[in-house]
Structure formats: structure tokens, C-alpha cells
mmCIF file of N, CA and C in Angstrom:
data_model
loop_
_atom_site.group_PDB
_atom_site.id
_atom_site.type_symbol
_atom_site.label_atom_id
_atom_site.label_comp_id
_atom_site.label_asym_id
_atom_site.label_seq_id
_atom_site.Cartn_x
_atom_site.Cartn_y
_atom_site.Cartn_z
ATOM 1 N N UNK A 1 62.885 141.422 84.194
ATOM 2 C CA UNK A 1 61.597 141.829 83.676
ATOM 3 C C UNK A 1 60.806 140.577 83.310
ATOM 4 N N UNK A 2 59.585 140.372 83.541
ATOM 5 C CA UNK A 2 58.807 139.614 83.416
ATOM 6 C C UNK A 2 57.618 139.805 82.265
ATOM 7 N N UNK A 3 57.539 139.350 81.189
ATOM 8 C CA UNK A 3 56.355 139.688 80.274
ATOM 9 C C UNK A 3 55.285 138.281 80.130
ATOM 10 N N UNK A 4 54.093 138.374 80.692
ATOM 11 C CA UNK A 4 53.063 137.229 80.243
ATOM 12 C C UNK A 4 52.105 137.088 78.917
ATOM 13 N N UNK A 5 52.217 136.745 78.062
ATOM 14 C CA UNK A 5 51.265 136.086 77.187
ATOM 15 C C UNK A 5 50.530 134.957 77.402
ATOM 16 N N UNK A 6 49.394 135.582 77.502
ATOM 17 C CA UNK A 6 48.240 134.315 77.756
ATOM 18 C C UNK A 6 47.429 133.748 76.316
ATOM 19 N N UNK A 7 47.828 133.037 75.173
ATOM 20 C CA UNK A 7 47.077 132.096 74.624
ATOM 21 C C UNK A 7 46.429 130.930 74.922
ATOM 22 N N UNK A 8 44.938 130.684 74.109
ATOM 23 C CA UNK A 8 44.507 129.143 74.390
ATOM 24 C C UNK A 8 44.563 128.655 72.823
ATOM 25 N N UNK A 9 44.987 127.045 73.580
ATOM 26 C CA UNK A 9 45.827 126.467 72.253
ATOM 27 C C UNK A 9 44.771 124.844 72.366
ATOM 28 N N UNK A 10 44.004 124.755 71.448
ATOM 29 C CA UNK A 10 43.037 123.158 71.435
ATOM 30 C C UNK A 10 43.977 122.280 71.432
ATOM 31 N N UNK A 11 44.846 121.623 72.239
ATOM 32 C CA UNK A 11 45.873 120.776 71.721
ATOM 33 C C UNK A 11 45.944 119.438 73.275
ATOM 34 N N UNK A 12 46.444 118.865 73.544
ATOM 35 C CA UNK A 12 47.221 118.065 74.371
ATOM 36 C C UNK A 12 48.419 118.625 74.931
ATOM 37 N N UNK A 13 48.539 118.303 76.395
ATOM 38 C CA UNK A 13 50.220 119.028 76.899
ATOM 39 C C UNK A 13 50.989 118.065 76.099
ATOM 40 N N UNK A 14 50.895 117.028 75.984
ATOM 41 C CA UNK A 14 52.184 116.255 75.090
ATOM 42 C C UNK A 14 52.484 116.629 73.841
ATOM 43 N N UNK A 15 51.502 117.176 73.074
ATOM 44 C CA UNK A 15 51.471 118.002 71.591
ATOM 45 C C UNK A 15 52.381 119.306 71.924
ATOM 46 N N UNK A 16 51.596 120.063 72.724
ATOM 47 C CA UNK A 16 51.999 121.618 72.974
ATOM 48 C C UNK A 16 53.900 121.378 73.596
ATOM 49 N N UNK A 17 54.182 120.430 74.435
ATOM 50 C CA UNK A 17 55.483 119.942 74.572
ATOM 51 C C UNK A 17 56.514 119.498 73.603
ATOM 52 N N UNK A 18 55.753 118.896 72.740
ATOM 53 C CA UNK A 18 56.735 118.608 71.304
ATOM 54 C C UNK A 18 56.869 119.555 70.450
ATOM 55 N N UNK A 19 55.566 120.902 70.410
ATOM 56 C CA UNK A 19 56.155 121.666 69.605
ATOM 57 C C UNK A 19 56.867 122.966 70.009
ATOM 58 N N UNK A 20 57.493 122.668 71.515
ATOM 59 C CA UNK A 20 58.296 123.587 72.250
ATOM 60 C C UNK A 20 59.378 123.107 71.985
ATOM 61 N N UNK A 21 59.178 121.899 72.343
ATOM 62 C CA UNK A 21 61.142 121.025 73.014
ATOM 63 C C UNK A 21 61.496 120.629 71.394
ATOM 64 N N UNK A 22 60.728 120.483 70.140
ATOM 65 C CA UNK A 22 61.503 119.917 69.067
ATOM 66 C C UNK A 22 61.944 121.019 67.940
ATOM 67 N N UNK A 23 63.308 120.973 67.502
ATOM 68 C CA UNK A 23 63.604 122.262 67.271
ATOM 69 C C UNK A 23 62.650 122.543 65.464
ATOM 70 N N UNK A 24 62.844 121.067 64.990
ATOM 71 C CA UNK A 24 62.385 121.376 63.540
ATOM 72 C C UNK A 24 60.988 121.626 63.619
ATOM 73 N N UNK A 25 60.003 121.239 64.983
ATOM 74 C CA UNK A 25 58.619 121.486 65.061
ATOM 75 C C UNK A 25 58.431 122.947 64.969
ATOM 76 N N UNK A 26 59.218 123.270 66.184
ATOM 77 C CA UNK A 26 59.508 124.613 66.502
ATOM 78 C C UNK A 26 59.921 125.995 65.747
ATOM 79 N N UNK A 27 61.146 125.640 64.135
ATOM 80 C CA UNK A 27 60.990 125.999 63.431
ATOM 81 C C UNK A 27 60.083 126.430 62.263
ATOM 82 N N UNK A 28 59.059 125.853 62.379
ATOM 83 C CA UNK A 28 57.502 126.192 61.478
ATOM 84 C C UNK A 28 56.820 127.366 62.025
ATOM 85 N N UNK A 29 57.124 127.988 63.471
ATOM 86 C CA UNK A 29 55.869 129.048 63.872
ATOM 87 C C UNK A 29 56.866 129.704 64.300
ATOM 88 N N UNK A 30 58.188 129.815 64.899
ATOM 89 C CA UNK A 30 58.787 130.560 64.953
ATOM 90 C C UNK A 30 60.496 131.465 64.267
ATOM 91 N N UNK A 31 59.811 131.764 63.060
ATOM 92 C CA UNK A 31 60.598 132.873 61.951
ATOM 93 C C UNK A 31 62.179 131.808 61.416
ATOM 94 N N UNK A 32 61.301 130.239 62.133
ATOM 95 C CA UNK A 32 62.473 129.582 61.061
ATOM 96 C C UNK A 32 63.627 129.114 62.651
ATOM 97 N N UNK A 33 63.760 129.460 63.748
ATOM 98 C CA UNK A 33 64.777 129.249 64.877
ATOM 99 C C UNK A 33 64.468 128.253 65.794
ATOM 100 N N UNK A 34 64.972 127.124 65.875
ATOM 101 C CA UNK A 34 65.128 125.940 66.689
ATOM 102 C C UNK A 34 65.541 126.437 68.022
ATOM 103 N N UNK A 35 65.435 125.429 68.828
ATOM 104 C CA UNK A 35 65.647 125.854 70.376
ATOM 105 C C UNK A 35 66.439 124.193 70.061
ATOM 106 N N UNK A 36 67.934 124.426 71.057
ATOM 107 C CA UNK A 36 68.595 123.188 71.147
ATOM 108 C C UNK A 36 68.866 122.848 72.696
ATOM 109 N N UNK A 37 68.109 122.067 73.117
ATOM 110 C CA UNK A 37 68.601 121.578 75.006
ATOM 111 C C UNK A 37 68.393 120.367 75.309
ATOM 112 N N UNK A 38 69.219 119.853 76.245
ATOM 113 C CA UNK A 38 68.390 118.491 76.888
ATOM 114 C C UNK A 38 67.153 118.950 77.986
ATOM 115 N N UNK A 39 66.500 119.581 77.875
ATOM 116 C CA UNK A 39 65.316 119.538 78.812
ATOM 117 C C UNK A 39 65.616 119.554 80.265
ATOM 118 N N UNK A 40 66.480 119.779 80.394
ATOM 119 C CA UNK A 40 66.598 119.090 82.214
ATOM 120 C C UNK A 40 67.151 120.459 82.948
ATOM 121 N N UNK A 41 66.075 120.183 84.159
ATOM 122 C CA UNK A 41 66.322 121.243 85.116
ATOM 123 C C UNK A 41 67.459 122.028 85.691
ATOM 124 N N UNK A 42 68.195 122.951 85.190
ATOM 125 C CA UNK A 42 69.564 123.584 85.538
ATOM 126 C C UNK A 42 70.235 123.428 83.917
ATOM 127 N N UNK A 43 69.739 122.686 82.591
ATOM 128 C CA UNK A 43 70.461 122.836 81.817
ATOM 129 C C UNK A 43 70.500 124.533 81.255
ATOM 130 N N UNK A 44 71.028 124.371 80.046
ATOM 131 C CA UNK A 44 71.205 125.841 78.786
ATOM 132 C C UNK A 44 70.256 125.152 77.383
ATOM 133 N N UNK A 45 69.769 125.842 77.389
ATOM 134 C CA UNK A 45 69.159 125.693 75.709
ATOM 135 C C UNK A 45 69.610 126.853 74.757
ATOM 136 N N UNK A 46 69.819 126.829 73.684
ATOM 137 C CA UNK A 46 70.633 128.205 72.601
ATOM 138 C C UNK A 46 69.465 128.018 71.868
ATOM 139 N N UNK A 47 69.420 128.963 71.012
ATOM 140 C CA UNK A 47 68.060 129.211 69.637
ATOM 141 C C UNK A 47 69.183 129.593 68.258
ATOM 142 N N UNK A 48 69.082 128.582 67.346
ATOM 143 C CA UNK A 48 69.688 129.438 66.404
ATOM 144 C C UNK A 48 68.623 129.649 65.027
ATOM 145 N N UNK A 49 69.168 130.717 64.375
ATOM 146 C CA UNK A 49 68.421 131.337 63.249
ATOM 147 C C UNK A 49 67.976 129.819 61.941
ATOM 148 N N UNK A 50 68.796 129.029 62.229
ATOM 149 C CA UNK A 50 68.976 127.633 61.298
ATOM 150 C C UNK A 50 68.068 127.936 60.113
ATOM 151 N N UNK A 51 66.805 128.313 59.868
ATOM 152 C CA UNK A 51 66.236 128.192 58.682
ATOM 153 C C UNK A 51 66.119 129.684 57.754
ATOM 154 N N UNK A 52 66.677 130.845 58.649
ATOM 155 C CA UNK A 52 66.490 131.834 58.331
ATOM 156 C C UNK A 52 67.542 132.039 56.847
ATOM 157 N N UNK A 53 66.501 133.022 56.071
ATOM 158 C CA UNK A 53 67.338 133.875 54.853
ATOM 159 C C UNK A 53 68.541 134.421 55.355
ATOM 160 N N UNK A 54 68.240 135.059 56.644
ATOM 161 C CA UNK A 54 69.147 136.118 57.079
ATOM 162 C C UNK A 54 70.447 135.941 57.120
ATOM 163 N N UNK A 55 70.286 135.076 57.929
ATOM 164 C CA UNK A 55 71.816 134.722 58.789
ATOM 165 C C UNK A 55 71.839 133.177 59.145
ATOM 166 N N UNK A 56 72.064 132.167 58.548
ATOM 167 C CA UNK A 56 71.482 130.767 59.192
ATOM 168 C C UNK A 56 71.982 130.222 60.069
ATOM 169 N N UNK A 57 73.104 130.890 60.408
ATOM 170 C CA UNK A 57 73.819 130.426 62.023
ATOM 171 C C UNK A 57 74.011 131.282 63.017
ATOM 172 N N UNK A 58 72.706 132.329 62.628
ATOM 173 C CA UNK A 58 73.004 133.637 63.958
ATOM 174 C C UNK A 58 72.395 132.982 64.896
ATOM 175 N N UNK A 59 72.750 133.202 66.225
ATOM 176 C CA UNK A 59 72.548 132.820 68.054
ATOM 177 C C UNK A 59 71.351 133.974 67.968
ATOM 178 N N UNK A 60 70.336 133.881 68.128
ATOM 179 C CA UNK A 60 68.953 134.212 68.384
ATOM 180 C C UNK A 60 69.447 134.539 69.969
ATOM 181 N N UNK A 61 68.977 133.410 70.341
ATOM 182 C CA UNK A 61 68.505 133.649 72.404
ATOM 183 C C UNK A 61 69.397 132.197 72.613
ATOM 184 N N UNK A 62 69.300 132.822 74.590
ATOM 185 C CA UNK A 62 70.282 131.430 75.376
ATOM 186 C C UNK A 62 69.260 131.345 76.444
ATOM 187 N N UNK A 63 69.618 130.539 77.191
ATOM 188 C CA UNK A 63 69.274 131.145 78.781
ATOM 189 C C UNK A 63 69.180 129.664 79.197
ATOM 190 N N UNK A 64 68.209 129.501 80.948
ATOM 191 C CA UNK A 64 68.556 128.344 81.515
ATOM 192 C C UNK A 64 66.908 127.487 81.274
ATOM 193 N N UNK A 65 66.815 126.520 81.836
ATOM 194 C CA UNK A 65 65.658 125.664 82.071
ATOM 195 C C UNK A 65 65.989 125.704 83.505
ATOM 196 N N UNK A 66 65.432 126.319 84.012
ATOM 197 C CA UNK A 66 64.809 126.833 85.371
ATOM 198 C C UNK A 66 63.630 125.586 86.463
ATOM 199 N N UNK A 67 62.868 125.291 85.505
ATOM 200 C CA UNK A 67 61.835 124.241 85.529
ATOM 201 C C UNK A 67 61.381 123.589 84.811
ATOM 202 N N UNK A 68 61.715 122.300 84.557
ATOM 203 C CA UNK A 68 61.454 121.623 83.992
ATOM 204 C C UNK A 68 60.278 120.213 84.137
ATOM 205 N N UNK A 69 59.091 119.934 84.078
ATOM 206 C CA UNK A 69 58.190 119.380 84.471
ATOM 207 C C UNK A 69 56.935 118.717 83.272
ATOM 208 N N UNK A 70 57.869 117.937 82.090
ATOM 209 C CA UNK A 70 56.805 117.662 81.253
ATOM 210 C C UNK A 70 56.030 116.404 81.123
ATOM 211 N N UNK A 71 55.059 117.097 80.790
ATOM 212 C CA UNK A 71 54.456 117.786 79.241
ATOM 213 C C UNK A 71 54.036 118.862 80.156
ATOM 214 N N UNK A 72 54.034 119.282 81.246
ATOM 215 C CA UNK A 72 53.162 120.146 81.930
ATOM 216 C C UNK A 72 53.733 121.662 82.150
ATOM 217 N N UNK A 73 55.293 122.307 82.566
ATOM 218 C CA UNK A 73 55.545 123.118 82.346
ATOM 219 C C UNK A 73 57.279 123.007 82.571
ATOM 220 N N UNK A 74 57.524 124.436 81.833
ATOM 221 C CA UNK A 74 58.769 125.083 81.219
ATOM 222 C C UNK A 74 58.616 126.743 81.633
ATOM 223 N N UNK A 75 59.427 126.904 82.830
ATOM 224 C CA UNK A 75 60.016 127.785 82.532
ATOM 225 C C UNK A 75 61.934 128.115 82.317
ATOM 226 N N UNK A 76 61.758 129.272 81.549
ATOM 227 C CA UNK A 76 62.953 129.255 81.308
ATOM 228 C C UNK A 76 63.479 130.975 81.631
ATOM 229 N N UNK A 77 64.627 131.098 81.548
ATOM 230 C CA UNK A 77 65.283 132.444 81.768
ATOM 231 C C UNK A 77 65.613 133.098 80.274
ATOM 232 N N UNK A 78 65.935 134.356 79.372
ATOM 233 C CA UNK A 78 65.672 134.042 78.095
ATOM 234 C C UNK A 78 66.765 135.437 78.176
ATOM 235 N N UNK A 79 67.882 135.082 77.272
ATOM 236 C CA UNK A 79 68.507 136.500 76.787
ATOM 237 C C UNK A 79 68.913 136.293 75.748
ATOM 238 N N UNK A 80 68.116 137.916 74.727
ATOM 239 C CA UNK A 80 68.265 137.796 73.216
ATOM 240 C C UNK A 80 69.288 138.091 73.022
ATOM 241 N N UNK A 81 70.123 137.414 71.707
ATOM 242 C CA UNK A 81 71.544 137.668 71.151
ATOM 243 C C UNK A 81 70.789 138.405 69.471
ATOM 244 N N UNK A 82 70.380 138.732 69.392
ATOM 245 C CA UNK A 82 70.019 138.717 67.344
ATOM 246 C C UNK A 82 70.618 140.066 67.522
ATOM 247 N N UNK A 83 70.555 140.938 68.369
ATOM 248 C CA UNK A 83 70.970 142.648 67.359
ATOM 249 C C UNK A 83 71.808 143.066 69.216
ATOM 250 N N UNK A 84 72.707 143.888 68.336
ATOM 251 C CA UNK A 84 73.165 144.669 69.105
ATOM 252 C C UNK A 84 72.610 145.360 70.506
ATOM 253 N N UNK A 85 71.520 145.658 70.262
ATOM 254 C CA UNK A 85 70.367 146.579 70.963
ATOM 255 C C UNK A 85 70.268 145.497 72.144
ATOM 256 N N UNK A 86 69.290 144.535 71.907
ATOM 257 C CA UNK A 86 68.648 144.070 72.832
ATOM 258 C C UNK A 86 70.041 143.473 73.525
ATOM 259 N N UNK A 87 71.180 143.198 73.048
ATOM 260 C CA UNK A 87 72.309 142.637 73.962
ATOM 261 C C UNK A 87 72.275 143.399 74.930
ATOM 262 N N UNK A 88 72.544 145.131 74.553
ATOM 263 C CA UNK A 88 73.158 146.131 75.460
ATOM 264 C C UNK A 88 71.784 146.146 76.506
ATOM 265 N N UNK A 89 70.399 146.646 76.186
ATOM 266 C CA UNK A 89 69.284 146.936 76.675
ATOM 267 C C UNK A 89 68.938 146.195 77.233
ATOM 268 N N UNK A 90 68.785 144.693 77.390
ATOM 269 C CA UNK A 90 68.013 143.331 77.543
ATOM 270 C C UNK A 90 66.979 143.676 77.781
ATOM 271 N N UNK A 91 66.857 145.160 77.599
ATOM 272 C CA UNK A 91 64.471 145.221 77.059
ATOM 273 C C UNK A 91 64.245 145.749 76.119
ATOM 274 N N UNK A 92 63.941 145.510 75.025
ATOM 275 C CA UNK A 92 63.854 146.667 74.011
ATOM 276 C C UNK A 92 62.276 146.103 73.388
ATOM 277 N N UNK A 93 61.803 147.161 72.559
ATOM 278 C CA UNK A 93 60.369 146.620 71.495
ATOM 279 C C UNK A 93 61.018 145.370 70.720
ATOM 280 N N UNK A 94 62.153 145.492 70.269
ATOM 281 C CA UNK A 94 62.638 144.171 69.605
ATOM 282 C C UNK A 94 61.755 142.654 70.370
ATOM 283 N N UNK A 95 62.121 142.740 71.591
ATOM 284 C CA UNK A 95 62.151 141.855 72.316
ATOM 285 C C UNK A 95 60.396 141.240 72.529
ATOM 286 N N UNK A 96 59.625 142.049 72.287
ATOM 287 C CA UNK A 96 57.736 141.296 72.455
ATOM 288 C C UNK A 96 57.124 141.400 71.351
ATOM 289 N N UNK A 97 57.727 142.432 70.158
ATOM 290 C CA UNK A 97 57.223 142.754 68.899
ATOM 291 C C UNK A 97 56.927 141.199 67.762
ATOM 292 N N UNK A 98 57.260 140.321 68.370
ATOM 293 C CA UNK A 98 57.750 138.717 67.290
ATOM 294 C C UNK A 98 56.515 137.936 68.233
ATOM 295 N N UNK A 99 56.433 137.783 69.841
ATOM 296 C CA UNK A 99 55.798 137.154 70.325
ATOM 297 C C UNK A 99 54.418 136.791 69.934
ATOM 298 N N UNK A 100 53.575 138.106 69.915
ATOM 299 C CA UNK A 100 52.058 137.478 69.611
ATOM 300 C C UNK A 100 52.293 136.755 68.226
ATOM 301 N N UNK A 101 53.297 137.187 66.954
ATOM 302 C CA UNK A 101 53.498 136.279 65.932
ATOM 303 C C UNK A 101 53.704 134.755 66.175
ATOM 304 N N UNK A 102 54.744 134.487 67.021
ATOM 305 C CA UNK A 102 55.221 133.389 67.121
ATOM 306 C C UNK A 102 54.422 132.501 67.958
ATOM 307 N N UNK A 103 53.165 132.914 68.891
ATOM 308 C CA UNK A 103 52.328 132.440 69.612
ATOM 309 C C UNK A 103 50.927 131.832 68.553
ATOM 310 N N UNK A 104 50.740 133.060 67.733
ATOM 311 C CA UNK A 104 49.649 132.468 66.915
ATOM 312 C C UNK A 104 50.135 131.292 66.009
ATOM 313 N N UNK A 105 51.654 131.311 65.591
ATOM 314 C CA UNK A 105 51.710 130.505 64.791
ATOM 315 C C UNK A 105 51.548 129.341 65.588
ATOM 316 N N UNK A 106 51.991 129.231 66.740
ATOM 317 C CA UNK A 106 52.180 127.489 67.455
ATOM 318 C C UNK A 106 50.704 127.283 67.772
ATOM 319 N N UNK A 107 49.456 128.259 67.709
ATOM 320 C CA UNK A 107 48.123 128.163 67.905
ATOM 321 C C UNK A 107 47.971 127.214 66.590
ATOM 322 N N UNK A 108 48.186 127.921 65.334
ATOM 323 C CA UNK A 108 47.453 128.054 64.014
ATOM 324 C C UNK A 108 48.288 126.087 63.783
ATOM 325 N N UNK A 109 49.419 125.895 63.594
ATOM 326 C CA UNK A 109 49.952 124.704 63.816
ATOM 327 C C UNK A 109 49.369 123.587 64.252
ATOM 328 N N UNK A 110 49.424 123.639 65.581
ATOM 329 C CA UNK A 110 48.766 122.743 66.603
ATOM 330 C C UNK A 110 47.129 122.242 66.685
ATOM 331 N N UNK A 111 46.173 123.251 65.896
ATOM 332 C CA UNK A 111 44.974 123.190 65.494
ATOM 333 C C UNK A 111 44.939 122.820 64.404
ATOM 334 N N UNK A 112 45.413 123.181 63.376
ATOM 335 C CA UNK A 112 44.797 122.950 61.768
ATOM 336 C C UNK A 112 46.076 122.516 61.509
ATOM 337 N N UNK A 113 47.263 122.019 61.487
ATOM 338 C CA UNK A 113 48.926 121.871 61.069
ATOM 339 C C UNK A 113 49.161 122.503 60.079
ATOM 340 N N UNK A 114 48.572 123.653 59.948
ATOM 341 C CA UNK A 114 48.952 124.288 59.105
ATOM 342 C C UNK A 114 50.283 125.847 59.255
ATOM 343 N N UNK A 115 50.857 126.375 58.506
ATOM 344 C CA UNK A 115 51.597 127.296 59.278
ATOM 345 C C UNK A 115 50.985 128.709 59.176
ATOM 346 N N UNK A 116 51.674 129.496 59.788
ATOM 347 C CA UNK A 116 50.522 131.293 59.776
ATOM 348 C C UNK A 116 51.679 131.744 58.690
ATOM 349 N N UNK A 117 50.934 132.823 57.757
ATOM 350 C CA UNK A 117 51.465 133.659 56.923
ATOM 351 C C UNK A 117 51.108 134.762 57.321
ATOM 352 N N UNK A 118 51.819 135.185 58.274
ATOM 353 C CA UNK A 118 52.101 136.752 58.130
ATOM 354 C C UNK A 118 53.313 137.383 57.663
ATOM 355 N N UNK A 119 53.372 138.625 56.918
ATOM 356 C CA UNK A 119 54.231 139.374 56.454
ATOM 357 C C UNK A 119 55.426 139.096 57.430
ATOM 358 N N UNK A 120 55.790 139.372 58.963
ATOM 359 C CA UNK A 120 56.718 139.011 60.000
ATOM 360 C C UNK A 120 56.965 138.149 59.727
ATOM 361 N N UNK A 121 56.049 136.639 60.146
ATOM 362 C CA UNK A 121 56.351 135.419 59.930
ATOM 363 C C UNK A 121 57.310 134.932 58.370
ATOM 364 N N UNK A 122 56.777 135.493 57.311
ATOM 365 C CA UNK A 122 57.401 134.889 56.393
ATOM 366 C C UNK A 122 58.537 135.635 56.161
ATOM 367 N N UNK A 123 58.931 136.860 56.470
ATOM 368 C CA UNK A 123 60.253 137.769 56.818
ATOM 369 C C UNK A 123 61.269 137.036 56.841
ATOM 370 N N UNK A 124 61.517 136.165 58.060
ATOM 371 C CA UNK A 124 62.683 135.586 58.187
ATOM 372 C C UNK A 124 62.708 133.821 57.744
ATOM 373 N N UNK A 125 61.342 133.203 57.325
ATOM 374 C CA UNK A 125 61.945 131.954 57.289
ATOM 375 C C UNK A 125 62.358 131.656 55.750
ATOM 376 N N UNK A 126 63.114 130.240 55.340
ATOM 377 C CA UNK A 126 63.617 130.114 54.481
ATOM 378 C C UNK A 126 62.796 130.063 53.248
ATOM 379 N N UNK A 127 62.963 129.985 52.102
ATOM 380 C CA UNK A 127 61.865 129.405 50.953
ATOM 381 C C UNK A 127 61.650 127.826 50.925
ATOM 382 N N UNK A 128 60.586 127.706 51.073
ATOM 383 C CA UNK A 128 60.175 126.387 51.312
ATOM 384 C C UNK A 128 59.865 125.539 49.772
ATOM 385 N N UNK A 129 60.326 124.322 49.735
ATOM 386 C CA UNK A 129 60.695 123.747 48.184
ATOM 387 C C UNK A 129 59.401 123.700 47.597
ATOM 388 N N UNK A 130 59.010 124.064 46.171
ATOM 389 C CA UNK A 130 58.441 123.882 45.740
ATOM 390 C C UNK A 130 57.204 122.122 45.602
ATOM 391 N N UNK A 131 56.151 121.748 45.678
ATOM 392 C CA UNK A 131 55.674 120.869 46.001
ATOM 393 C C UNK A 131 55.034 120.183 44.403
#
């Protein structure tokens, strides 16, 4: 199954690349879960929960780097591990219900560095230290 999200993001491909490929960047817009890979064409990248309340060492998602071509593009192959469901199903609402979240946040980031507060968004990430 194939799902497209089309955002526009004011940024640089070398920006929009660092805050894909780096996991602690990556952790700010998406619910707290790092992506861990060497980048390279035919590798595995894993996602773990790392900053989450929930579970801080649950396996999120795996899959391959398919294409690899940066700062310019990434695709990848993607199978969710977080719940039972989407293991058995590999389509469920689980599975696009987080996306437009996790898209605005790498928008809202990458423009203003600031992070998005939505109710979802702040759901799963950790409490952030007092300043």
C-alpha cells in the first residue's frame, strides 16, 4: 500500500535531510521516536520510542532504505511494530492517524525551530526539563 502526503516546508534539502536522518532532530516533531540507520542504499533503519512516557524502548517501525540520494531523496519501505494490530493488519487507521501530526511538526520546526503542541503530539513525548 502506498500513502502520499504532500507538505511544503520553507527550508533547504540539507536542513529537511538533517531533520529526517538525525534521530535527536527527529525526536522533536515526531511523538519523541528516533530513526537509527546508516543511510545507505539496501541498509535497515529501526525507530525506537526513546523519548516516549510510554514505553522508552518500544520498536515503533523497521524497514529498508530503498533509495538513498542526499539531501535530495529517501525512500524507504516502512513496517509498524507499536501495537499488535498494525503488526497483524500492516494497514490499519493507526498507521496515517500520527502523519499529518508528525508532518506539521517537521514544518513548524524547520520554519520557526520551534516545536508543535498538539494534544497527539504532546501524548507521547517525554517531559521536557524545566528552563
Amino acid at each position: 500500500m502506498e500513502k502520499v502526503f504532500e507538505i511544503y516546508i520553507k527550508t533547504t534539502p540539507e536542513r529537511l535531510w538533517q531533520a529526517i536522518t538525525d534521530p535527536e532532530m527527529r525526536r522533536k516533531y515526531s511523538f519523541g521516536v528516533g530513526v537509527h540507520s546508516d543511510w545507505k542504499r539496501g541498509s535497515t533503519y529501526h525507530a525506537k520510542a526513546g523519548g516516549t512516557t510510554i514505553n522508552p524502548s518500544m520498536a515503533i517501525a523497521e524497514g529498508e532504505n530503498l533509495e538513498v540520494d542526499p539531501p535530495r531523496r529517501l525512500v524507504q519501505s516502512y513496517r509498524a511494530l507499536w501495537s499488535d494490530d498494525v503488526k497483524r493488519e500492516g494497514a490499519s487507521a493507526e498507521l496515517y492517524g500520527g502523519w499529518p501530526m508528525i508532518l506539521s511538526g517537521l514544518k513548524t520546526l524547520l520554519e520557526t525551530g520551534g516545536l508543535l503542541t498538539t494534544p497527539g503530539s504532546l501524548l507521547y513525548q517525554a517531559p521536557q526539563p524545566a528552563v
